[in-house]
Amino acid sequence: LLAKAPHIVKPLRFILPHRPHLRPAWMIRAGLFLYDHLGKREKLPGSRGLRFGAGSPLKASISRGLEYSDCWVDDARLVVLNAMAIREHGGHVHTQTRCVSARRSKGLWHLHLERSDGSRYSIRASALVNAAGPWVARFIKEDLGQQSPYGIRLIQGSHIVVPRLFDGDEAYILQNEDGRIVFAIPYLERFTLIGTTDHEYQGDPAKVKITEGEIDYLLSVVNNHFKRPLARADIVHTYAGVRPLCDDESNDPSAVTRDYTLALSGLPGEAPLLSVFGGKLTTYRKLAESALSQLSAHFPKMTASWTASAPLPGGEQMSSVSELSERLCQQFGWLPQALAKRWASSYGSRVWQLLDGVSNLSDLGEHLGAGLYEREVDYLCQQEWAKCSADILWRRSKLGLFMTASQQTKLDHYLLQHSPQGARVA
Ligand SMILES: Cc1cc2nc3c(=O)[nH]c(=O)nc-3n(C[C@H](O)[C@H](O)[C@H](O)COP(=O)(O)OP(=O)(O)OC[C@H]3O[C@@H](n4cnc5c(N)ncnc54)[C@H](O)[C@@H]3O)c2cc1C
């Protein structure tokens, strides 16, 4: 993934502070040794033991730890880049559109789709892939009127964003006494993202929210580890989501398999239905590859898989964000460095398209706030299906964290005046 999308995926070192309630350090090191050598780690440095000195942001009682490599990706950008890749390979992407029902007839699926404005239309398809995540089983039962072969467990993840809690580029992975894990990750230069998962969720996935209890829990775990105390007043943003995990009937939410299960159904002569239960971002490409291989019997002209080495949009002709932002600053001397870096890490080499025909700052249009210019808004509407300010400020970027309410209103006005159909309310 790092090679396919060097703009949105970045290597990250995780520090695991060692505390008395954890397994012995040698045992964790042995586990990390296997982690280092079983995965195909080509670019990332291996794990190592650490001793913390007086300069450590951790409490003085925490003197030892371990460090290992993993990667970070902006999940929302990963999704939009895949959607762009689909479009560039001739596919049609219908965003903000719900499949409200589907029936098989004469070897095809007949799908009824509903746009966010309530208007409906129909399409036919040779195969249907149900990748509705948390809604996968509900879609089979309620919209297809069939029995779902598996159940889905929803595991809530809750996050708080606070001003930067520690210096350095490393993330911390904190193992609490109750066995739950909390991570603290440097976030967008100025912040630290603190979060946890493994909390079973029973409600409507669309309405998941961080609870007061989860906020208290995150603050207390962080305060047990770091010198600098955090209070509720430090929280600048919160969000929550649910992991859709295939129900393997495990009693412990943290033990439910993170693997995916694919279920193919359809009698001979019928159009197939392939449903995806569970999975994770890390294996999304492999999942898609095995989904297509399961469907290959229905598509005799299907070619061999090719996605392993193909770059995602923007990952072409670039090696790293720093190299690309340096090139941008050299070629466009007037471009603010922070903007060059943010654009390089959001759009990769597509930034040349964004800057096509631009020769000075005023060519970027009005500054709407926090480094967002009209030019970028237009790019996001034209290339990345952005329709409303929430798409731009939270889904395609995280500029919502930096913009004032009046700047956001200005963006709403701009979208109302300039988008082809007028902006939607977020
Ligand atoms: C807090 C948290 C932390 C995570 N951390 C990691 C991590 O560190 N590493 C990792 O690899 N993974 C992680 N994951 C898991 C990862 O986010 C999920 O595996 C991934 O989002 C699943 O993708 P998906 O496409 O299957 O489902 P989703 O991303 O949920 O997408 C399903 C989509 O289907 C749409 N949909 C539903 N019903 C319909 C319908 N009837 N018609 C049309 N569309 C429909 C929904 O609107 C939604 O957009 C984490 C998840 C959470 C919540």
XYZ file of C-alpha atoms and ligand atoms in Angstrom:
479
model
C 0.000 0.000 0.000
C 2.924 2.304 0.772
C 4.216 1.864 -2.776
C 0.771 2.236 -4.355
C -0.125 5.446 -2.533
C 2.977 7.115 -1.054
C 1.026 10.374 -0.732
C -1.658 9.146 1.677
C 0.127 6.245 3.373
C 2.970 7.058 5.695
C 5.237 4.869 7.823
C 4.742 5.334 11.529
C 6.761 4.110 14.511
C 4.650 2.920 17.436
C 6.048 3.075 20.969
C 4.646 0.527 23.380
C 5.425 1.599 26.967
C 6.078 -1.415 29.158
C 4.215 -1.522 32.480
C 4.172 -4.216 35.197
C 0.730 -5.651 34.288
C 1.861 -6.509 30.743
C 3.422 -9.759 29.548
C 7.194 -9.868 30.181
C 9.119 -7.568 27.805
C 11.056 -10.523 26.324
C 7.782 -12.179 25.339
C 6.478 -9.050 23.620
C 9.843 -8.676 21.858
C 9.580 -12.267 20.614
C 6.103 -11.461 19.252
C 7.435 -8.340 17.513
C 10.326 -10.366 16.088
C 7.763 -12.620 14.419
C 5.777 -9.539 13.307
C 8.964 -8.126 11.740
C 9.830 -11.313 9.904
C 6.507 -12.909 8.956
C 5.091 -9.814 7.253
C 6.778 -8.814 4.032
C 8.510 -5.809 5.602
C 10.703 -4.337 2.877
C 10.736 -0.619 3.531
C 10.021 -0.293 7.243
C 12.625 -0.546 10.020
C 12.340 -3.457 12.474
C 11.291 -3.400 16.123
C 13.618 -2.638 19.065
C 13.653 -2.217 22.833
C 13.681 1.294 24.351
C 14.748 2.968 27.613
C 13.037 6.274 28.366
C 15.063 9.167 29.812
C 14.080 12.376 31.563
C 13.003 13.937 28.238
C 10.321 11.305 27.660
C 6.702 12.565 27.628
C 5.780 9.449 29.629
C 5.556 9.393 33.428
C 8.835 8.741 35.216
C 7.525 5.353 36.438
C 7.534 4.133 32.812
C 11.170 3.556 32.023
C 11.153 0.844 29.357
C 9.253 0.073 26.195
C 9.348 -1.333 22.686
C 9.082 0.250 19.288
C 7.809 -1.200 16.003
C 6.797 -0.033 12.538
C 3.371 0.174 10.992
C 1.702 2.542 8.544
C -0.900 5.268 8.770
C -3.477 6.034 6.095
C -6.234 8.592 5.822
C -9.152 6.176 5.353
C -11.489 8.687 3.696
C -8.855 9.567 1.101
C -8.119 5.886 0.495
C -11.786 5.390 -0.391
C -12.042 8.409 -2.704
C -8.816 7.477 -4.530
C -10.169 3.978 -5.152
C -13.408 5.485 -6.462
C -11.372 7.720 -8.811
C -9.421 4.668 -9.992
C -12.718 2.916 -10.773
C -13.848 5.923 -12.831
C -10.519 6.062 -14.647
C -10.923 2.401 -15.624
C -14.352 3.026 -17.138
C -16.551 2.358 -14.104
C -19.428 4.551 -12.938
C -19.474 5.741 -9.353
C -22.821 6.845 -7.894
C -22.058 8.600 -4.619
C -24.752 9.398 -2.046
C -26.951 6.739 -3.638
C -28.638 3.912 -1.782
C -29.687 0.571 -3.218
C -33.206 0.254 -1.822
C -34.086 -3.121 -3.335
C -32.780 -5.690 -5.800
C -34.439 -8.663 -7.468
C -33.099 -11.379 -9.751
C -34.752 -11.859 -13.136
C -33.606 -13.644 -16.321
C -29.975 -13.976 -15.290
C -29.613 -10.350 -14.149
C -30.025 -8.248 -11.038
C -32.561 -5.419 -11.280
C -31.551 -2.752 -8.769
C -33.585 0.185 -7.499
C -31.397 3.080 -6.441
C -32.281 6.218 -4.513
C -30.322 9.480 -4.618
C -29.963 11.693 -1.565
C -32.692 14.025 -2.929
C -35.141 11.087 -2.880
C -35.268 10.601 -6.668
C -35.077 6.988 -7.827
C -33.807 5.105 -10.870
C -33.082 1.514 -11.863
C -30.121 -0.323 -13.322
C -29.407 -3.917 -14.314
C -26.295 -5.835 -13.343
C -24.737 -9.208 -14.129
C -23.551 -9.565 -10.534
C -24.180 -7.797 -7.240
C -21.485 -7.265 -4.621
C -22.910 -6.372 -1.243
C -20.093 -4.476 0.497
C -22.414 -2.508 2.774
C -20.049 -2.920 5.760
C -22.061 -2.636 8.982
C -25.284 -2.945 6.952
C -24.277 -6.089 4.996
C -26.601 -8.515 6.797
C -29.427 -5.988 7.076
C -29.254 -5.375 3.296
C -29.641 -9.112 2.622
C -32.565 -9.445 5.021
C -34.456 -6.189 4.486
C -33.645 -5.111 0.929
C -33.219 -8.512 -0.730
C -35.681 -10.397 1.466
C -33.232 -13.295 1.963
C -31.512 -15.059 4.879
C -28.031 -13.782 5.667
C -25.463 -16.605 5.844
C -23.537 -14.815 8.636
C -24.200 -12.263 11.311
C -22.201 -9.101 11.815
C -20.790 -7.753 15.099
C -20.372 -4.014 15.396
C -17.354 -2.941 17.401
C -17.283 0.745 18.230
C -14.179 2.873 17.919
C -14.166 6.267 19.643
C -11.713 9.096 19.185
C -10.854 12.434 20.706
C -8.603 15.079 19.152
C -6.542 17.267 21.500
C -3.755 19.828 20.982
C -0.426 18.100 20.477
C 0.323 16.091 23.624
C 3.962 15.189 22.907
C 6.772 16.081 20.504
C 8.175 13.694 17.926
C 6.675 11.751 15.031
C 6.065 8.500 16.930
C 2.679 7.181 17.994
C 2.064 5.537 21.367
C 0.135 2.336 21.898
C -1.064 2.092 25.481
C -2.152 -1.242 26.886
C -4.492 -0.699 29.779
C -4.890 -2.993 32.805
C -8.274 -4.202 31.452
C -6.582 -5.459 28.261
C -7.999 -2.697 26.030
C -5.639 -0.719 23.842
C -5.601 3.047 23.426
C -3.481 4.739 20.799
C -2.180 8.314 20.725
C -1.061 9.409 17.266
C 0.454 12.715 16.090
C -2.314 14.206 13.979
C -2.200 16.967 11.351
C 0.898 18.644 12.832
C -0.960 20.489 15.626
C -2.949 17.718 17.279
C -2.862 14.272 18.886
C -5.530 11.730 17.966
C -6.459 9.454 20.849
C -8.704 6.472 20.309
C -9.742 2.989 21.184
C -11.889 0.159 19.795
C -13.232 -3.142 21.173
C -16.470 -1.848 22.605
C -19.500 -3.782 21.342
C -22.173 -1.581 19.719
C -25.833 -2.549 19.377
C -27.529 0.514 17.871
C -27.931 2.014 14.396
C -24.431 2.202 12.799
C -25.276 5.574 11.258
C -25.870 7.072 14.708
C -22.747 5.908 16.523
C -21.298 8.588 18.814
C -18.588 8.682 21.426
C -20.140 8.293 24.894
C -19.268 10.295 28.003
C -17.946 7.040 29.495
C -15.576 6.517 26.543
C -14.306 10.101 26.838
C -13.557 9.554 30.542
C -11.911 6.229 29.743
C -9.613 7.701 27.063
C -8.625 10.628 29.286
C -7.862 8.371 32.236
C -5.718 5.919 30.230
C -3.753 8.788 28.688
C -3.357 10.497 32.063
C -2.030 7.247 33.545
C 0.753 7.263 30.951
C 1.704 10.831 30.057
C 3.236 13.550 32.224
C 1.130 16.317 30.720
C -2.392 15.991 32.171
C -5.350 16.136 29.796
C -8.798 17.438 30.740
C -12.139 17.510 28.927
C -11.561 21.184 28.109
C -8.594 20.139 25.914
C -10.795 18.176 23.506
C -11.233 20.014 20.195
C -13.082 17.293 18.278
C -14.516 13.801 18.720
C -15.724 11.118 16.346
C -16.725 7.477 16.420
C -17.240 4.639 13.963
C -18.088 0.955 13.939
C -16.005 -1.910 12.615
C -18.170 -4.474 10.882
C -16.758 -7.836 11.987
C -17.971 -11.245 10.881
C -19.751 -12.780 13.886
C -17.649 -15.750 14.986
C -19.599 -15.996 18.246
C -16.612 -15.019 20.347
C -17.497 -13.634 23.791
C -14.705 -11.074 23.829
C -15.113 -8.129 21.373
C -11.334 -7.782 21.030
C -11.059 -11.473 20.047
C -13.608 -11.357 17.172
C -11.800 -12.120 13.914
C -10.564 -9.083 11.936
C -10.438 -11.282 8.864
C -13.022 -11.150 6.115
C -15.476 -13.786 4.924
C -16.952 -13.752 1.427
C -20.310 -15.426 0.771
C -21.264 -16.216 -2.836
C -24.823 -17.238 -3.622
C -26.954 -17.891 -6.689
C -28.310 -20.992 -8.437
C -26.961 -21.945 -11.880
C -28.309 -19.458 -14.414
C -28.973 -16.856 -11.720
C -26.967 -13.639 -11.366
C -24.580 -14.068 -8.416
C -24.628 -12.201 -5.106
C -21.313 -11.811 -3.303
C -21.497 -10.463 0.250
C -18.513 -9.204 2.218
C -18.517 -9.794 5.987
C -15.812 -8.067 8.026
C -12.360 -7.113 6.813
C -9.982 -4.253 7.425
C -8.335 -1.451 5.510
C -4.964 -3.196 5.426
C -6.315 -6.094 3.389
C -8.876 -4.254 1.284
C -7.045 -4.900 -2.002
C -6.565 -8.591 -1.272
C -10.230 -8.799 -0.340
C -11.235 -7.216 -3.657
C -8.928 -9.592 -5.512
C -10.479 -12.669 -3.892
C -13.978 -11.257 -4.475
C -13.243 -11.003 -8.207
C -11.682 -14.430 -8.295
C -14.909 -15.851 -6.781
C -16.912 -14.081 -9.488
C -14.590 -15.004 -12.348
C -16.700 -18.010 -13.425
C -19.500 -15.557 -14.253
C -17.198 -13.278 -16.257
C -15.237 -15.402 -18.750
C -13.503 -12.328 -20.202
C -12.079 -11.276 -16.843
C -8.324 -10.641 -17.095
C -5.681 -11.568 -14.523
C -5.470 -9.365 -11.424
C -3.300 -6.271 -11.844
C -3.887 -4.075 -8.819
C -0.930 -5.250 -6.664
C 1.516 -2.840 -8.221
C -0.770 -0.282 -9.869
C -0.562 3.118 -8.157
C -3.704 4.740 -6.831
C -4.551 8.132 -8.400
C -1.852 10.610 -7.365
C 0.626 7.865 -6.468
C 2.068 7.960 -9.988
C 5.428 9.633 -10.590
C 6.195 10.520 -6.999
C 8.339 8.891 -4.341
C 7.450 10.720 -1.154
C 5.490 13.686 0.121
C 8.654 15.617 1.008
C 10.174 15.061 -2.441
C 6.956 16.156 -4.159
C 6.414 19.222 -1.968
C 10.013 20.304 -2.575
C 9.461 20.000 -6.330
C 6.254 22.041 -6.007
C 7.982 24.819 -4.065
C 10.806 24.940 -6.627
C 8.433 25.190 -9.576
C 5.901 27.503 -7.909
C 8.061 29.773 -5.770
C 4.980 31.715 -4.564
C 3.222 28.606 -3.178
C 3.189 28.586 0.661
C 5.243 25.637 1.947
C 2.484 24.367 4.255
C 0.034 24.337 1.351
C 2.510 22.495 -0.896
C 2.930 19.843 1.802
C -0.788 19.443 2.458
C -1.575 19.194 -1.245
C 1.266 16.727 -1.825
C -0.017 14.522 1.000
C -3.630 14.740 -0.159
C -3.471 14.692 -3.939
C -0.008 13.329 -4.712
C 0.974 13.931 -8.322
C -2.615 15.012 -9.160
C -1.502 18.316 -7.684
C -0.067 19.194 -11.114
C -3.633 19.069 -12.421
C -4.756 21.311 -9.574
C -2.015 23.802 -10.475
C -2.429 23.587 -14.239
C -2.434 27.120 -15.713
C -1.832 28.734 -12.319
C 1.010 31.230 -12.132
C 0.486 33.121 -8.879
C -1.414 32.963 -5.598
C -4.285 35.085 -6.859
C -4.936 32.516 -9.620
C -6.041 30.164 -6.811
C -9.102 32.390 -6.261
C -10.340 33.713 -2.955
C -8.824 32.370 0.241
C -11.722 30.799 2.168
C -9.642 30.129 5.287
C -7.079 27.678 6.706
C -5.256 27.416 3.365
C -8.386 26.504 1.397
C -8.661 28.421 -1.877
C -11.509 28.391 -4.400
C -9.309 26.465 -6.827
C -9.094 23.461 -4.463
C -12.845 23.551 -3.821
C -13.471 23.446 -7.581
C -11.023 20.531 -7.939
C -12.784 18.599 -5.178
C -16.206 19.196 -6.738
C -15.050 18.304 -10.246
C -12.721 15.382 -9.496
C -13.745 13.990 -6.119
C -17.569 14.222 -6.065
C -17.615 16.838 -3.261
C -21.048 18.424 -2.974
C -21.295 20.115 0.395
C -18.961 21.786 2.875
C -18.868 18.668 5.108
C -17.540 16.674 2.112
C -14.745 19.216 1.706
C -13.938 19.966 5.344
C -14.276 16.483 6.890
C -14.391 13.773 4.216
C -11.922 14.909 1.516
C -9.779 16.819 4.024
C -9.796 17.504 7.761
C -9.746 21.291 7.289
C -12.851 21.477 9.486
C -10.465 21.294 12.437
C -8.814 24.534 11.376
C -11.626 26.699 9.986
C -13.766 29.105 11.971
C -17.576 29.029 11.763
C -17.624 32.168 9.609
C -15.057 30.692 7.219
C -17.232 27.566 6.914
C -20.260 29.752 6.127
C -18.213 31.477 3.421
C -17.481 28.061 1.910
C -21.197 27.186 2.008
C -21.970 30.386 0.097
C -19.269 29.686 -2.448
C -20.649 26.177 -3.040
C -24.210 27.500 -3.372
C -23.125 29.971 -6.031
C -20.700 27.813 -7.941
C -21.599 24.123 -7.835
C -23.708 23.047 -10.828
C -26.711 21.972 -8.744
C -26.116 24.321 -5.792
C -24.646 22.993 -2.567
C -26.573 20.579 -0.411
C -26.888 21.112 3.282
C -24.233 18.905 4.985
C -12.640 3.138 14.826
C -12.156 2.222 13.747
C -10.806 1.967 13.631
C -10.350 1.128 12.623
N -9.011 0.916 12.532
C -8.548 0.132 11.546
C -7.161 -0.083 11.429
O -6.369 0.426 12.223
N -6.713 -0.861 10.416
C -7.561 -1.448 9.535
O -7.093 -2.135 8.643
N -8.906 -1.275 9.630
C -9.413 -0.501 10.619
N -10.758 -0.315 10.747
C -11.662 -1.079 9.883
C -12.000 -0.420 8.587
O -12.400 0.915 8.764
C -13.145 -1.223 7.993
O -12.695 -2.526 7.806
C -13.563 -0.683 6.663
O -14.088 0.615 6.787
C -14.636 -1.570 6.098
O -14.893 -1.100 4.831
P -16.215 -1.484 4.101
O -16.129 -0.832 2.760
O -16.430 -2.952 4.175
O -17.369 -0.839 4.973
P -17.685 0.691 5.188
O -16.450 1.507 5.158
O -18.554 0.767 6.401
O -18.542 1.062 3.904
C -19.814 0.523 3.669
C -20.523 1.487 2.773
O -21.717 0.890 2.291
C -22.694 1.900 2.222
N -24.035 1.273 2.194
C -24.685 0.631 3.191
N -25.883 0.182 2.766
C -25.987 0.566 1.471
C -27.018 0.414 0.471
N -28.169 -0.208 0.728
N -26.800 0.948 -0.766
C -25.625 1.581 -1.055
N -24.613 1.749 -0.147
C -24.817 1.245 1.087
C -22.467 2.736 3.468
O -23.041 4.011 3.356
C -20.948 2.781 3.489
O -20.471 3.888 2.749
C -11.261 0.521 11.735
C -12.617 0.795 11.854
C -13.063 1.633 12.858
C -14.530 1.918 12.983
